[in-house]
């Protein structure tokens, strides 16, 4: 009979120990600070500081914001997390760059002249992410030798395609968003050439 009571007390003790440990783990996890959601004005400041242009609309979502931004190049929809991190950027409308107005006089290459600019014409505005930065991000995903880098665009935006050959002679193609630096995809070429 004593042995049965000992077993019961042992089981009760183990149950109490298990519940205490579970409660402790839950308290530790809940003790970590949650990510603070930025206010609408902070989101506006962040977007304008990073991309420039003019904000048409900001909509608060359950877990972030949707921002409609107009820049020299077009109208964009940005889906941002609560801390302001870019999750998706879509170009809704593209604008053609304005034609220069010929006007005699002044310095070559300056507005108000009819003299041509330097050879090569006007350069497009710089992308937020350089080719070197995109390569660094891609090499963070797949280690190896960079074989090729291309800048491409589609309806979803501008991105870099970076081909990397690994030391094991496998080839990966990494797609990196040229605006946010987010890795969109990693595709492995597993074709056997033997």
XYZ file of N, CA and C in Angstrom:
582
model
N 0.818 -1.177 0.000
C 0.000 0.000 0.000
C 0.870 1.251 0.000
N 1.952 1.203 0.813
C 2.857 2.346 0.864
C 3.491 2.583 -0.505
N 3.757 1.534 -1.191
C 4.390 1.652 -2.497
C 3.452 2.315 -3.512
N 2.175 2.034 -3.429
C 1.194 2.639 -4.321
C 1.140 4.142 -4.064
N 1.144 4.537 -2.763
C 1.120 5.968 -2.433
C 2.395 6.655 -2.888
N 3.496 5.992 -2.745
C 4.768 6.572 -3.211
C 4.734 6.811 -4.718
N 4.180 5.836 -5.443
C 4.077 5.972 -6.907
C 3.193 7.150 -7.276
N 2.082 7.295 -6.564
C 1.167 8.393 -6.833
C 1.860 9.733 -6.563
N 2.547 9.817 -5.425
C 3.243 11.069 -5.091
C 4.364 11.352 -6.088
N 5.024 10.316 -6.536
C 6.078 10.485 -7.540
C 5.485 11.012 -8.848
N 4.345 10.451 -9.267
C 3.681 10.915 -10.488
C 3.188 12.349 -10.328
N 2.623 12.681 -9.172
C 2.166 14.044 -8.916
C 3.363 15.007 -8.946
N 4.458 14.589 -8.313
C 5.671 15.421 -8.299
C 6.208 15.658 -9.703
N 6.231 14.600 -10.523
C 6.693 14.742 -11.909
C 5.766 15.645 -12.707
N 4.463 15.526 -12.488
C 3.495 16.374 -13.174
C 3.685 17.842 -12.782
N 3.871 18.109 -11.493
C 4.109 19.478 -11.021
C 5.404 20.014 -11.623
N 6.446 19.210 -11.661
C 7.720 19.623 -12.242
C 7.565 19.948 -13.727
N 6.835 19.116 -14.452
C 6.601 19.342 -15.876
C 5.827 20.639 -16.099
N 4.767 20.853 -15.325
C 3.969 22.071 -15.477
C 4.780 23.316 -15.120
N 5.599 23.237 -14.104
C 6.450 24.367 -13.709
C 7.452 24.688 -14.819
N 8.073 23.660 -15.374
C 9.039 23.877 -16.457
C 8.355 24.479 -17.683
N 7.179 23.997 -18.030
C 6.426 24.531 -19.173
C 6.069 25.995 -18.936
N 5.603 26.306 -17.742
C 5.255 27.698 -17.420
C 6.491 28.592 -17.489
N 7.609 28.106 -17.018
C 8.853 28.884 -17.071
C 9.284 29.175 -18.502
N 9.183 28.189 -19.354
C 9.548 28.377 -20.767
C 8.624 29.397 -21.414
N 7.339 29.294 -21.140
C 6.379 30.252 -21.703
C 6.655 31.668 -21.202
N 7.000 31.812 -19.948
C 7.318 33.138 -19.412
C 8.574 33.714 -20.068
N 9.577 32.878 -20.290
C 10.800 33.343 -20.950
C 10.517 33.802 -22.370
N 9.696 33.038 -23.086
C 9.371 33.408 -24.463
C 8.542 34.674 -24.519
N 7.621 34.838 -23.603
C 6.783 36.033 -23.618
C 7.550 37.244 -23.125
N 8.682 37.033 -22.471
C 9.488 38.144 -21.970
C 10.243 38.869 -23.060
N 10.433 38.244 -24.237
C 11.128 38.933 -25.321
C 10.231 40.038 -25.858
N 10.856 41.165 -26.143
C 10.089 42.332 -26.562
C 9.515 42.137 -27.956
N 8.236 42.445 -28.147
C 7.666 42.357 -29.491
C 8.183 43.515 -30.345
N 8.159 43.307 -31.655
C 8.591 44.348 -32.577
C 7.573 45.482 -32.535
N 8.068 46.688 -32.325
C 7.188 47.850 -32.236
C 6.707 48.228 -33.616
N 5.393 48.413 -33.755
C 4.822 48.839 -35.029
C 5.007 50.342 -35.161
N 5.530 50.761 -36.310
C 5.741 52.178 -36.560
C 4.409 52.884 -36.776
N 4.392 54.166 -36.458
C 3.187 54.961 -36.698
C 3.122 55.326 -38.184
N 1.983 55.818 -38.609
C 1.815 56.202 -40.015
C 2.799 57.301 -40.400
N 3.032 58.269 -39.525
C 3.970 59.350 -39.857
C 5.404 58.818 -39.946
N 5.765 57.835 -39.101
C 7.098 57.230 -39.182
C 7.254 56.451 -40.489
N 6.184 55.764 -40.905
C 6.204 55.029 -42.180
C 6.396 56.019 -43.326
N 5.657 57.124 -43.306
C 5.795 58.153 -44.356
C 7.236 58.658 -44.430
N 7.812 59.008 -43.280
C 9.187 59.514 -43.242
C 10.172 58.482 -43.774
N 9.987 57.222 -43.384
C 10.890 56.158 -43.821
C 10.817 55.949 -45.333
N 9.594 55.893 -45.876
C 9.415 55.660 -47.316
C 9.995 56.833 -48.112
N 9.690 58.056 -47.708
C 10.210 59.222 -48.430
C 11.725 59.309 -48.323
N 12.272 58.965 -47.171
C 13.724 58.980 -47.006
C 14.420 57.937 -47.851
N 13.777 56.793 -48.041
C 14.400 55.705 -48.793
C 14.159 55.814 -50.296
N 12.942 56.202 -50.701
C 12.591 56.159 -52.116
C 12.348 57.533 -52.736
N 12.081 58.558 -51.925
C 11.750 59.874 -52.469
C 10.366 59.858 -53.102
N 10.044 60.909 -53.831
C 8.760 60.977 -54.504
C 7.689 61.589 -53.619
N 6.434 61.219 -53.906
C 5.290 61.756 -53.174
C 4.365 60.609 -52.801
N 3.950 60.581 -51.557
C 3.051 59.533 -51.093
C 1.623 59.936 -51.422
N 0.940 59.073 -52.151
C -0.472 59.317 -52.488
C -1.397 58.848 -51.379
N -1.080 57.668 -50.800
C -1.987 57.089 -49.806
C -1.217 56.125 -48.906
N -1.625 56.070 -47.643
C -1.104 55.090 -46.690
C -2.297 54.412 -46.050
N -2.344 53.082 -46.149
C -3.419 52.313 -45.522
C -2.818 51.430 -44.441
N -3.399 51.483 -43.271
C -2.955 50.638 -42.175
C -3.585 49.258 -42.341
N -2.754 48.223 -42.292
C -3.213 46.843 -42.376
C -3.060 46.184 -41.007
N -3.528 44.991 -40.884
C -3.439 44.295 -39.592
C -1.982 44.135 -39.163
N -1.102 43.810 -40.093
C 0.302 43.581 -39.754
C 1.225 44.455 -40.586
N 0.880 45.721 -40.775
C 1.765 46.601 -41.524
C 1.010 47.698 -42.229
N 1.558 48.106 -43.380
C 1.003 49.213 -44.135
C 1.072 48.935 -45.629
N 0.143 49.522 -46.369
C 0.182 49.538 -47.822
C 0.322 51.001 -48.220
N 1.392 51.313 -48.955
C 1.700 52.693 -49.324
C 1.671 52.810 -50.839
N 0.982 53.823 -51.354
C 1.003 54.133 -52.779
C 1.931 55.330 -52.943
N 2.992 55.136 -53.735
C 4.051 56.130 -53.886
C 4.181 56.517 -55.348
N 4.261 57.826 -55.610
C 4.494 58.317 -56.964
C 5.892 58.915 -57.012
N 6.696 58.442 -57.978
C 8.045 58.973 -58.177
C 8.189 59.406 -59.628
N 9.365 59.844 -60.007
C 9.620 60.258 -61.388
C 9.426 59.109 -62.364
N 9.632 57.873 -61.886
C 9.593 56.707 -62.763
C 8.224 56.046 -62.851
N 7.317 56.361 -61.900
C 6.008 55.741 -61.955
C 5.306 55.752 -60.622
N 4.228 54.963 -60.548
C 3.450 54.820 -59.328
C 3.689 53.400 -58.816
N 4.000 53.294 -57.530
C 4.341 52.015 -56.921
C 3.441 51.740 -55.728
N 3.162 50.451 -55.500
C 2.464 50.013 -54.303
C 3.476 49.256 -53.457
N 3.682 49.725 -52.240
C 4.630 49.100 -51.329
C 3.848 48.433 -50.210
N 4.134 47.174 -49.950
C 3.557 46.456 -48.829
C 4.658 46.354 -47.786
N 4.441 47.015 -46.631
C 5.459 47.091 -45.589
C 4.991 46.372 -44.339
N 5.946 45.752 -43.629
C 5.645 45.159 -42.338
C 5.476 46.252 -41.299
N 5.048 45.897 -40.125
C 4.797 46.862 -39.063
C 6.027 47.653 -38.654
N 7.222 47.073 -38.810
C 8.456 47.767 -38.466
C 9.014 48.534 -39.666
N 8.272 48.556 -40.771
C 8.687 49.321 -41.939
C 9.480 48.532 -42.961
N 9.669 47.223 -42.755
C 10.437 46.423 -43.698
C 9.602 46.162 -44.947
N 10.245 46.292 -46.118
C 9.547 46.091 -47.392
C 9.291 44.604 -47.602
N 8.041 44.264 -47.866
C 7.678 42.877 -48.141
C 7.387 42.658 -49.622
N 6.863 43.709 -50.292
C 6.563 43.593 -51.719
C 6.494 44.996 -52.296
N 7.025 45.147 -53.510
C 6.926 46.412 -54.231
C 6.436 46.099 -55.635
N 5.313 46.700 -56.007
C 4.750 46.515 -57.343
C 4.695 47.857 -58.055
N 5.064 47.870 -59.329
C 4.897 49.084 -60.118
C 3.514 49.046 -60.738
N 2.692 50.029 -60.398
C 1.329 50.091 -60.903
C 1.262 50.828 -62.233
N 2.145 51.821 -62.403
C 2.130 52.644 -63.611
C 3.548 53.151 -63.850
N 4.006 53.074 -65.102
C 5.341 53.560 -65.458
C 5.210 54.904 -66.164
N 6.127 55.817 -65.860
C 6.154 57.127 -66.505
C 7.343 57.192 -67.455
N 7.156 57.868 -68.575
C 8.251 58.132 -69.494
C 9.011 59.340 -68.978
N 10.329 59.333 -69.064
C 11.077 60.510 -68.617
C 10.740 61.707 -69.506
N 10.672 62.903 -68.941
C 10.324 64.076 -69.742
C 11.402 64.390 -70.766
N 10.958 64.858 -71.934
C 11.888 65.248 -72.989
C 12.532 66.587 -72.629
N 13.835 66.733 -72.864
C 14.462 68.023 -72.593
C 13.945 69.078 -73.574
N 13.775 70.283 -73.071
C 13.285 71.388 -73.889
C 14.494 72.134 -74.450
N 14.666 72.145 -75.813
C 15.817 72.863 -76.364
C 15.653 74.373 -76.160
N 16.744 75.011 -75.770
C 16.737 76.441 -75.510
C 18.164 76.932 -75.742
N 18.401 77.823 -76.692
C 19.771 78.220 -76.987
C 20.438 78.931 -75.808
N 21.769 78.791 -75.765
C 22.569 79.496 -74.760
C 22.890 78.594 -73.590
N 23.810 79.046 -72.735
C 24.164 78.320 -71.517
C 25.282 77.331 -71.733
N 25.555 76.536 -70.708
C 26.642 75.560 -70.714
C 26.195 74.268 -71.399
N 27.116 73.550 -72.071
C 26.757 72.257 -72.657
C 26.284 71.286 -71.577
N 25.218 70.549 -71.891
C 24.709 69.552 -70.956
C 23.827 70.131 -69.873
N 23.635 71.442 -69.822
C 22.799 72.072 -68.802
C 21.424 72.381 -69.382
N 20.390 72.430 -68.559
C 19.070 72.792 -69.064
C 19.110 74.182 -69.681
N 18.303 74.356 -70.708
C 18.266 75.655 -71.371
C 19.311 75.785 -72.455
N 19.827 74.662 -72.980
C 20.801 74.719 -74.068
C 20.317 73.851 -75.210
N 20.855 74.112 -76.393
C 20.566 73.221 -77.507
C 21.796 72.396 -77.839
N 22.803 72.447 -76.971
C 24.014 71.672 -77.173
C 23.847 70.307 -76.513
N 24.322 69.252 -77.158
C 24.123 67.914 -76.599
C 24.940 67.715 -75.330
N 24.474 66.771 -74.518
C 25.221 66.398 -73.320
C 26.383 65.521 -73.723
N 27.118 65.064 -72.725
C 28.242 64.170 -72.962
C 27.755 62.926 -73.699
N 28.634 62.244 -74.463
C 28.221 61.034 -75.157
C 27.590 60.038 -74.190
N 26.579 59.343 -74.684
C 25.886 58.373 -73.855
C 24.581 58.913 -73.323
N 24.384 60.208 -73.393
C 23.114 60.803 -72.980
C 22.907 60.767 -71.484
N 21.672 60.939 -71.090
C 21.311 60.991 -69.683
C 21.325 59.594 -69.083
N 21.943 59.442 -67.919
C 21.993 58.142 -67.260
C 20.712 57.925 -66.475
N 20.267 56.676 -66.425
C 19.081 56.410 -65.616
C 19.412 56.635 -64.145
N 18.402 56.900 -63.327
C 18.676 57.110 -61.905
C 19.252 55.840 -61.294
N 20.132 55.974 -60.305
C 20.739 54.782 -59.715
C 19.703 53.948 -58.971
N 19.910 52.645 -59.013
C 19.033 51.734 -58.278
C 19.448 51.760 -56.807
N 18.518 51.495 -55.907
C 18.884 51.439 -54.502
C 19.912 50.352 -54.206
N 19.969 49.317 -55.037
C 20.874 48.202 -54.817
C 21.821 48.089 -56.013
N 23.130 48.155 -55.762
C 24.102 48.025 -56.847
C 24.302 46.556 -57.197
N 24.948 46.329 -58.334
C 25.222 44.961 -58.764
C 26.096 44.248 -57.733
N 27.081 44.959 -57.188
C 27.979 44.371 -56.193
C 27.221 43.971 -54.925
N 26.281 44.818 -54.501
C 25.481 44.502 -53.316
C 24.598 43.286 -53.571
N 24.036 43.197 -54.784
C 23.194 42.045 -55.132
C 24.026 40.760 -55.146
N 25.245 40.847 -55.656
C 26.140 39.682 -55.674
C 26.442 39.235 -54.246
N 26.717 40.190 -53.369
C 27.010 39.870 -51.970
C 25.819 39.151 -51.315
N 24.598 39.629 -51.594
C 23.398 38.994 -51.047
C 23.260 37.574 -51.598
N 23.490 37.406 -52.916
C 23.367 36.083 -53.533
C 24.402 35.107 -52.957
N 25.638 35.591 -52.755
C 26.675 34.729 -52.194
C 26.382 34.382 -50.733
N 25.555 35.160 -50.080
C 25.104 34.821 -48.733
C 24.137 33.649 -48.736
N 23.513 33.392 -49.885
C 22.588 32.270 -50.030
C 23.295 31.020 -50.542
N 24.178 31.214 -51.537
C 24.865 30.096 -52.184
C 26.333 30.469 -52.335
N 27.221 29.671 -51.743
C 28.648 29.934 -51.862
C 29.161 29.369 -53.181
N 30.019 30.124 -53.843
C 30.574 29.670 -55.105
C 31.130 30.818 -55.906
N 31.289 30.583 -57.211
C 31.851 31.566 -58.127
C 30.729 32.153 -58.976
N 30.669 33.484 -59.038
C 29.644 34.153 -59.824
C 29.982 33.998 -61.302
N 29.055 33.422 -62.053
C 29.246 33.185 -63.483
C 28.639 34.303 -64.334
N 27.491 34.865 -63.906
C 26.802 35.867 -64.718
C 25.858 36.676 -63.835
N 25.687 37.962 -64.183
C 24.753 38.840 -63.483
C 23.974 39.616 -64.537
N 22.652 39.625 -64.413
C 21.800 40.382 -65.337
C 20.790 41.179 -64.539
N 20.527 42.407 -64.993
C 19.466 43.220 -64.411
C 18.253 43.079 -65.313
N 17.121 42.669 -64.735
C 15.896 42.449 -65.504
C 14.725 43.126 -64.810
N 13.620 43.210 -65.539
C 12.403 43.747 -64.932
C 11.197 43.009 -65.495
N 10.137 42.994 -64.701
C 8.859 42.449 -65.135
C 7.762 43.259 -64.454
N 6.535 42.779 -64.508
C 5.418 43.515 -63.902
C 5.574 43.689 -62.399
N 6.362 42.816 -61.763
C 6.541 42.890 -60.315
C 7.700 43.789 -59.895
N 8.483 44.292 -60.844
C 9.571 45.199 -60.488
C 10.887 44.830 -61.147
N 11.957 45.402 -60.594
C 13.310 45.234 -61.127
C 14.057 44.257 -60.235
N 14.829 43.354 -60.869
C 15.561 42.363 -60.088
C 16.856 41.975 -60.808
N 17.795 41.427 -60.027
C 19.032 40.880 -60.564
C 18.900 39.364 -60.641
N 19.384 38.773 -61.750
C 19.534 37.322 -61.866
C 21.023 37.037 -61.774
N 21.416 36.247 -60.798
C 22.835 35.981 -60.546
C 23.052 34.477 -60.615
N 23.925 34.057 -61.548
C 24.265 32.637 -61.683
C 25.534 32.368 -60.895
N 25.493 31.327 -60.049
C 26.642 30.962 -59.224
C 26.922 29.481 -59.422
N 28.206 29.150 -59.624
C 28.619 27.753 -59.699
C 29.307 27.399 -58.388
N 28.838 26.329 -57.752
C 29.380 25.924 -56.458
C 30.642 25.094 -56.650
N 31.424 24.899 -55.583
C 32.608 24.035 -55.686
C 32.257 22.603 -56.086
N 31.007 22.186 -55.821
C 30.555 20.836 -56.200
C 30.083 20.796 -57.647
N 30.294 21.899 -58.392
C 29.929 22.048 -59.797
C 28.425 22.003 -60.025
N 27.663 22.457 -59.035
C 26.226 22.666 -59.211
C 26.028 24.128 -59.546
N 24.968 24.430 -60.285
C 24.699 25.814 -60.659
C 23.377 26.262 -60.057
N 23.416 27.463 -59.475
C 22.209 28.048 -58.895
C 21.969 29.406 -59.538
N 20.695 29.741 -59.737
C 20.315 31.063 -60.231
C 19.519 31.722 -59.113
N 20.045 32.852 -58.617
C 19.424 33.561 -57.506
C 18.802 34.842 -58.053
N 17.552 35.074 -57.700
C 16.825 36.278 -58.122
C 16.755 37.201 -56.906
N 17.345 38.430 -57.029
C 17.408 39.388 -55.932
C 16.674 40.666 -56.347
N 15.716 41.108 -55.543
C 14.978 42.342 -55.812
C 15.951 43.512 -55.797
N 15.978 44.308 -56.880
C 16.940 45.406 -57.020
C 16.573 46.604 -56.167
N 15.375 46.637 -55.618
C 14.964 47.745 -54.767
C 15.198 47.405 -53.297
N 14.709 46.237 -52.868
C 14.738 45.891 -51.446
C 15.908 44.993 -51.051
N 16.516 44.279 -52.013
C 17.579 43.338 -51.685
C 17.062 41.996 -51.206
N 15.760 41.777 -51.285
C 15.160 40.516 -50.864
C 15.464 39.427 -51.883
N 15.829 38.246 -51.391
C 16.035 37.101 -52.280
C 14.660 36.579 -52.661
N 14.340 36.666 -53.952
C 13.028 36.250 -54.448
C 12.993 34.743 -54.662
N 14.072 34.201 -55.238
C 14.100 32.758 -55.477
C 15.529 32.273 -55.636
N 15.717 30.979 -55.373
C 16.973 30.275 -55.630
C 16.594 29.032 -56.414
N 17.081 28.932 -57.648
C 16.745 27.800 -58.510
C 18.032 27.045 -58.810
N 18.003 25.749 -58.532
C 19.159 24.900 -58.777
C 19.017 24.216 -60.125
N 20.101 24.236 -60.920
C 20.122 23.538 -62.200
C 20.721 22.162 -61.943
N 19.849 21.168 -61.859
C 20.295 19.818 -61.542
C 20.407 18.940 -62.774
N 20.500 19.546 -63.971
C 20.635 18.757 -65.192
C 21.965 18.009 -65.168
N 21.930 16.740 -65.522
C 23.147 15.930 -65.595
C 23.662 15.953 -67.008
N 24.841 16.511 -67.211
C 25.418 16.618 -68.556
C 26.225 15.388 -68.930
N 26.224 14.364 -68.100
C 27.018 13.170 -68.403
C 26.218 12.142 -69.115
